Amino acid sequence: MSNLSWHDVIGIQKEQQYFKNIKNFVTNERLNGVDVYPKRKDVFNAFRYTSFENLKVVIIGQDPYHGPNQAHGLCFSVLPGIQVPPSLKNIYQELKNEYGDSFNIPNHGYLTSWAEQGVFLLNNTLTVRRGEPMSHAHIGWDVFTDSVIEAINAHTDHTVFMLWGSPAQKKCKKVDESRHLVLKTSHPSPLSAYRGFLGCGHFKMCNDYLIAHGKTPIDWNLPSDVSSVNNTL
């Protein structure tokens, strides 16, 4: 891994007109009284919690959760005190399937400890209107997140891409599989988890690959107590 930062590899994107248009659109939504999730300070948490230098694994989501107090900038993750979403329950179930008693299913869905270990939890779209899924899907976020995937592909080696569902797989279709491990299966949602996700073995395959390439594996167990996390609006 090089010593490059996020600013080094994608900083130029923030100077592009399309990115300025995104920023203006979201700002105007908030100014006009629209509830936009996640909160402004959390929109780029995926980049904040996972430094480029430490990045080992990429997991792609689609859209932030659109209910109150759920989304906080990491795909599949919800703030403490919020019920664990169905897809994340299936992720936990698969971890239990793979690790047995070594994995303890937590009573929360707060995944920041994964992010801090190098699991980059990126949604394709980084903002959404309350109660309106995919409402910001066509304002340009996909252009930005495409550039992020391109940068990871080009400037890292032996990164694991865990691609669940066709949208994630299409987004990463140009990833160089000779330099990275690309794992593909169905989405963990209740509608599709039984089409391949449950039983996929991705979490162990990920760690085996990291170890084989001299990297520290991910501890998928989550802290049991996240009650001290600040969840104020």
PDB file of C-alpha atoms in Angstrom, residues 28-174:
ATOM      1  CA  ASN A  28     -30.628  23.715  -1.212  1.00  0.00           C
ATOM      2  CA  GLU A  29     -32.680  20.692  -0.156  1.00  0.00           C
ATOM      3  CA  ARG A  30     -31.668  21.207   3.458  1.00  0.00           C
ATOM      4  CA  LEU A  31     -32.213  24.986   3.286  1.00  0.00           C
ATOM      5  CA  ASN A  32     -35.710  24.398   1.896  1.00  0.00           C
ATOM      6  CA  GLY A  33     -36.640  22.273   4.897  1.00  0.00           C
ATOM      7  CA  VAL A  34     -36.216  18.863   3.311  1.00  0.00           C
ATOM      8  CA  ASP A  35     -34.973  16.178   5.698  1.00  0.00           C
ATOM      9  CA  VAL A  36     -31.844  14.788   4.062  1.00  0.00           C
ATOM     10  CA  TYR A  37     -29.975  11.781   5.462  1.00  0.00           C
ATOM     11  CA  PRO A  38     -27.395  11.306   6.732  1.00  0.00           C
ATOM     12  CA  LYS A  39     -26.690  14.500   8.636  1.00  0.00           C
ATOM     13  CA  ARG A  40     -24.325  16.887   6.895  1.00  0.00           C
ATOM     14  CA  LYS A  41     -21.402  15.993   9.159  1.00  0.00           C
ATOM     15  CA  ASP A  42     -21.821  12.260   8.411  1.00  0.00           C
ATOM     16  CA  VAL A  43     -22.099  12.250   4.604  1.00  0.00           C
ATOM     17  CA  PHE A  44     -18.411  11.405   4.069  1.00  0.00           C
ATOM     18  CA  ASN A  45     -17.914   9.173   7.103  1.00  0.00           C
ATOM     19  CA  ALA A  46     -16.802   6.241   4.943  1.00  0.00           C
ATOM     20  CA  PHE A  47     -13.730   8.269   4.004  1.00  0.00           C
ATOM     21  CA  ARG A  48     -13.280   9.613   7.520  1.00  0.00           C
ATOM     22  CA  TYR A  49     -13.274   6.223   9.251  1.00  0.00           C
ATOM     23  CA  THR A  50     -11.254   4.350   6.616  1.00  0.00           C
ATOM     24  CA  SER A  51      -8.077   6.082   5.520  1.00  0.00           C
ATOM     25  CA  PHE A  52      -6.894   5.352   2.002  1.00  0.00           C
ATOM     26  CA  GLU A  53      -3.612   4.036   3.333  1.00  0.00           C
ATOM     27  CA  ASN A  54      -5.394   1.544   5.598  1.00  0.00           C
ATOM     28  CA  LEU A  55      -8.026   0.386   3.098  1.00  0.00           C
ATOM     29  CA  LYS A  56      -8.180  -3.408   2.736  1.00  0.00           C
ATOM     30  CA  VAL A  57     -11.771  -4.306   1.882  1.00  0.00           C
ATOM     31  CA  VAL A  58     -14.537  -2.610  -0.129  1.00  0.00           C
ATOM     32  CA  ILE A  59     -18.236  -3.279   0.491  1.00  0.00           C
ATOM     33  CA  ILE A  60     -20.712  -1.466  -1.752  1.00  0.00           C
ATOM     34  CA  GLY A  61     -24.228  -0.425  -0.779  1.00  0.00           C
ATOM     35  CA  GLN A  62     -26.761   1.468  -2.877  1.00  0.00           C
ATOM     36  CA  ASP A  63     -28.643   4.166  -1.014  1.00  0.00           C
ATOM     37  CA  PRO A  64     -28.451   5.496   2.568  1.00  0.00           C
ATOM     38  CA  TYR A  65     -31.203   4.381   4.921  1.00  0.00           C
ATOM     39  CA  HIS A  66     -34.089   6.840   4.599  1.00  0.00           C
ATOM     40  CA  GLY A  67     -35.568   6.556   8.097  1.00  0.00           C
ATOM     41  CA  PRO A  68     -34.841   8.947  10.989  1.00  0.00           C
ATOM     42  CA  ASN A  69     -31.557   8.430  12.859  1.00  0.00           C
ATOM     43  CA  GLN A  70     -30.505   5.412  10.772  1.00  0.00           C
ATOM     44  CA  ALA A  71     -27.903   6.469   8.205  1.00  0.00           C
ATOM     45  CA  HIS A  72     -24.542   7.817   9.287  1.00  0.00           C
ATOM     46  CA  GLY A  73     -22.416   7.512   6.165  1.00  0.00           C
ATOM     47  CA  LEU A  74     -21.418   3.834   6.216  1.00  0.00           C
ATOM     48  CA  CYS A  75     -23.302   1.360   4.037  1.00  0.00           C
ATOM     49  CA  PHE A  76     -25.352  -1.270   5.896  1.00  0.00           C
ATOM     50  CA  SER A  77     -24.534   0.435   9.234  1.00  0.00           C
ATOM     51  CA  VAL A  78     -27.032   2.193  11.496  1.00  0.00           C
ATOM     52  CA  LEU A  79     -26.557   4.370  14.540  1.00  0.00           C
ATOM     53  CA  PRO A  80     -26.697   2.854  18.044  1.00  0.00           C
ATOM     54  CA  GLY A  81     -30.187   2.447  19.431  1.00  0.00           C
ATOM     55  CA  ILE A  82     -31.683   1.760  15.985  1.00  0.00           C
ATOM     56  CA  GLN A  83     -33.115  -1.661  15.172  1.00  0.00           C
ATOM     57  CA  VAL A  84     -30.760  -3.808  13.106  1.00  0.00           C
ATOM     58  CA  PRO A  85     -32.014  -3.725   9.471  1.00  0.00           C
ATOM     59  CA  PRO A  86     -32.968  -7.023   7.772  1.00  0.00           C
ATOM     60  CA  SER A  87     -30.001  -7.073   5.369  1.00  0.00           C
ATOM     61  CA  LEU A  88     -27.557  -6.555   8.209  1.00  0.00           C
ATOM     62  CA  LYS A  89     -29.229  -9.347  10.177  1.00  0.00           C
ATOM     63  CA  ASN A  90     -28.465 -11.644   7.259  1.00  0.00           C
ATOM     64  CA  ILE A  91     -24.867 -10.399   7.180  1.00  0.00           C
ATOM     65  CA  TYR A  92     -24.575 -11.321  10.847  1.00  0.00           C
ATOM     66  CA  GLN A  93     -26.168 -14.702  10.133  1.00  0.00           C
ATOM     67  CA  GLU A  94     -23.615 -15.436   7.429  1.00  0.00           C
ATOM     68  CA  LEU A  95     -20.800 -14.482   9.788  1.00  0.00           C
ATOM     69  CA  LYS A  96     -22.285 -16.873  12.340  1.00  0.00           C
ATOM     70  CA  ASN A  97     -22.494 -19.583   9.672  1.00  0.00           C
ATOM     71  CA  GLU A  98     -18.818 -19.130   8.847  1.00  0.00           C
ATOM     72  CA  TYR A  99     -17.318 -18.595  12.296  1.00  0.00           C
ATOM     73  CA  GLY A 100     -19.717 -20.380  14.621  1.00  0.00           C
ATOM     74  CA  ASP A 101     -19.087 -19.640  18.272  1.00  0.00           C
ATOM     75  CA  SER A 102     -16.192 -17.340  17.331  1.00  0.00           C
ATOM     76  CA  PHE A 103     -18.676 -14.730  16.104  1.00  0.00           C
ATOM     77  CA  ASN A 104     -21.127 -13.141  18.510  1.00  0.00           C
ATOM     78  CA  ILE A 105     -24.206 -11.630  16.890  1.00  0.00           C
ATOM     79  CA  PRO A 106     -24.451  -8.094  18.313  1.00  0.00           C
ATOM     80  CA  ASN A 107     -27.636  -6.318  19.378  1.00  0.00           C
ATOM     81  CA  HIS A 108     -26.792  -3.252  17.283  1.00  0.00           C
ATOM     82  CA  GLY A 109     -25.865  -2.361  13.703  1.00  0.00           C
ATOM     83  CA  TYR A 110     -23.051   0.116  14.277  1.00  0.00           C
ATOM     84  CA  LEU A 111     -20.188  -0.983  11.992  1.00  0.00           C
ATOM     85  CA  THR A 112     -17.565   1.680  12.629  1.00  0.00           C
ATOM     86  CA  SER A 113     -15.119  -0.860  14.089  1.00  0.00           C
ATOM     87  CA  TRP A 114     -15.050  -2.573  10.681  1.00  0.00           C
ATOM     88  CA  ALA A 115     -14.409   0.748   8.968  1.00  0.00           C
ATOM     89  CA  GLU A 116     -11.590   1.601  11.347  1.00  0.00           C
ATOM     90  CA  GLN A 117      -9.907  -1.708  10.493  1.00  0.00           C
ATOM     91  CA  GLY A 118      -9.931  -0.909   6.785  1.00  0.00           C
ATOM     92  CA  VAL A 119     -13.356  -2.033   5.571  1.00  0.00           C
ATOM     93  CA  PHE A 120     -14.520   0.765   3.268  1.00  0.00           C
ATOM     94  CA  LEU A 121     -18.314   0.861   3.559  1.00  0.00           C
ATOM     95  CA  LEU A 122     -19.349   2.903   0.519  1.00  0.00           C
ATOM     96  CA  ASN A 123     -22.849   3.612  -0.732  1.00  0.00           C
ATOM     97  CA  ASN A 124     -23.268   4.373  -4.433  1.00  0.00           C
ATOM     98  CA  THR A 125     -25.371   7.402  -3.476  1.00  0.00           C
ATOM     99  CA  LEU A 126     -24.343   9.357  -0.393  1.00  0.00           C
ATOM    100  CA  THR A 127     -27.557  11.232   0.457  1.00  0.00           C
ATOM    101  CA  VAL A 128     -31.298  10.600   0.380  1.00  0.00           C
ATOM    102  CA  ARG A 129     -34.564  12.364   1.276  1.00  0.00           C
ATOM    103  CA  ARG A 130     -36.432  11.132   4.317  1.00  0.00           C
ATOM    104  CA  GLY A 131     -38.859   8.394   3.326  1.00  0.00           C
ATOM    105  CA  GLU A 132     -37.918   8.563  -0.354  1.00  0.00           C
ATOM    106  CA  PRO A 133     -35.470   5.801  -1.310  1.00  0.00           C
ATOM    107  CA  MET A 134     -33.236   6.556  -4.298  1.00  0.00           C
ATOM    108  CA  SER A 135     -34.420  10.196  -4.292  1.00  0.00           C
ATOM    109  CA  HIS A 136     -30.839  11.464  -4.743  1.00  0.00           C
ATOM    110  CA  ALA A 137     -29.708   8.637  -7.008  1.00  0.00           C
ATOM    111  CA  HIS A 138     -29.602  10.803 -10.128  1.00  0.00           C
ATOM    112  CA  ILE A 139     -27.896  13.980  -8.925  1.00  0.00           C
ATOM    113  CA  GLY A 140     -24.369  12.842  -9.750  1.00  0.00           C
ATOM    114  CA  TRP A 141     -23.238  10.842  -6.758  1.00  0.00           C
ATOM    115  CA  ASP A 142     -22.623   7.809  -8.961  1.00  0.00           C
ATOM    116  CA  VAL A 143     -20.034   9.764 -10.957  1.00  0.00           C
ATOM    117  CA  PHE A 144     -18.189  10.585  -7.751  1.00  0.00           C
ATOM    118  CA  THR A 145     -18.329   7.065  -6.334  1.00  0.00           C
ATOM    119  CA  ASP A 146     -17.275   5.600  -9.707  1.00  0.00           C
ATOM    120  CA  SER A 147     -14.153   7.757  -9.480  1.00  0.00           C
ATOM    121  CA  VAL A 148     -13.552   6.441  -5.959  1.00  0.00           C
ATOM    122  CA  ILE A 149     -13.679   2.825  -7.162  1.00  0.00           C
ATOM    123  CA  GLU A 150     -11.346   3.674 -10.056  1.00  0.00           C
ATOM    124  CA  ALA A 151      -8.855   5.205  -7.625  1.00  0.00           C
ATOM    125  CA  ILE A 152      -8.944   2.188  -5.315  1.00  0.00           C
ATOM    126  CA  ASN A 153      -8.474  -0.150  -8.269  1.00  0.00           C
ATOM    127  CA  ALA A 154      -5.548   1.852  -9.633  1.00  0.00           C
ATOM    128  CA  HIS A 155      -3.685   2.817  -6.472  1.00  0.00           C
ATOM    129  CA  THR A 156      -4.034  -0.176  -4.143  1.00  0.00           C
ATOM    130  CA  ASP A 157      -2.975  -3.807  -4.379  1.00  0.00           C
ATOM    131  CA  HIS A 158      -4.590  -6.967  -3.023  1.00  0.00           C
ATOM    132  CA  THR A 159      -7.828  -5.252  -1.991  1.00  0.00           C
ATOM    133  CA  VAL A 160     -10.917  -7.411  -1.400  1.00  0.00           C
ATOM    134  CA  PHE A 161     -14.106  -6.280  -3.140  1.00  0.00           C
ATOM    135  CA  MET A 162     -17.201  -7.864  -1.593  1.00  0.00           C
ATOM    136  CA  LEU A 163     -19.930  -7.268  -4.164  1.00  0.00           C
ATOM    137  CA  TRP A 164     -23.409  -8.284  -3.130  1.00  0.00           C
ATOM    138  CA  GLY A 165     -26.133  -7.890  -5.757  1.00  0.00           C
ATOM    139  CA  SER A 166     -25.975  -6.804  -9.393  1.00  0.00           C
ATOM    140  CA  PRO A 167     -25.712  -3.014  -8.777  1.00  0.00           C
ATOM    141  CA  ALA A 168     -22.533  -3.468  -6.716  1.00  0.00           C
ATOM    142  CA  GLN A 169     -21.129  -5.892  -9.259  1.00  0.00           C
ATOM    143  CA  LYS A 170     -21.818  -3.531 -12.164  1.00  0.00           C
ATOM    144  CA  LYS A 171     -20.231  -0.651 -10.290  1.00  0.00           C
ATOM    145  CA  CYS A 172     -16.989  -2.583  -9.900  1.00  0.00           C
ATOM    146  CA  LYS A 173     -16.976  -4.319 -13.282  1.00  0.00           C
ATOM    147  CA  LYS A 174     -13.659  -2.683 -14.248  1.00  0.00           C
TER     148      LYS A 174
END
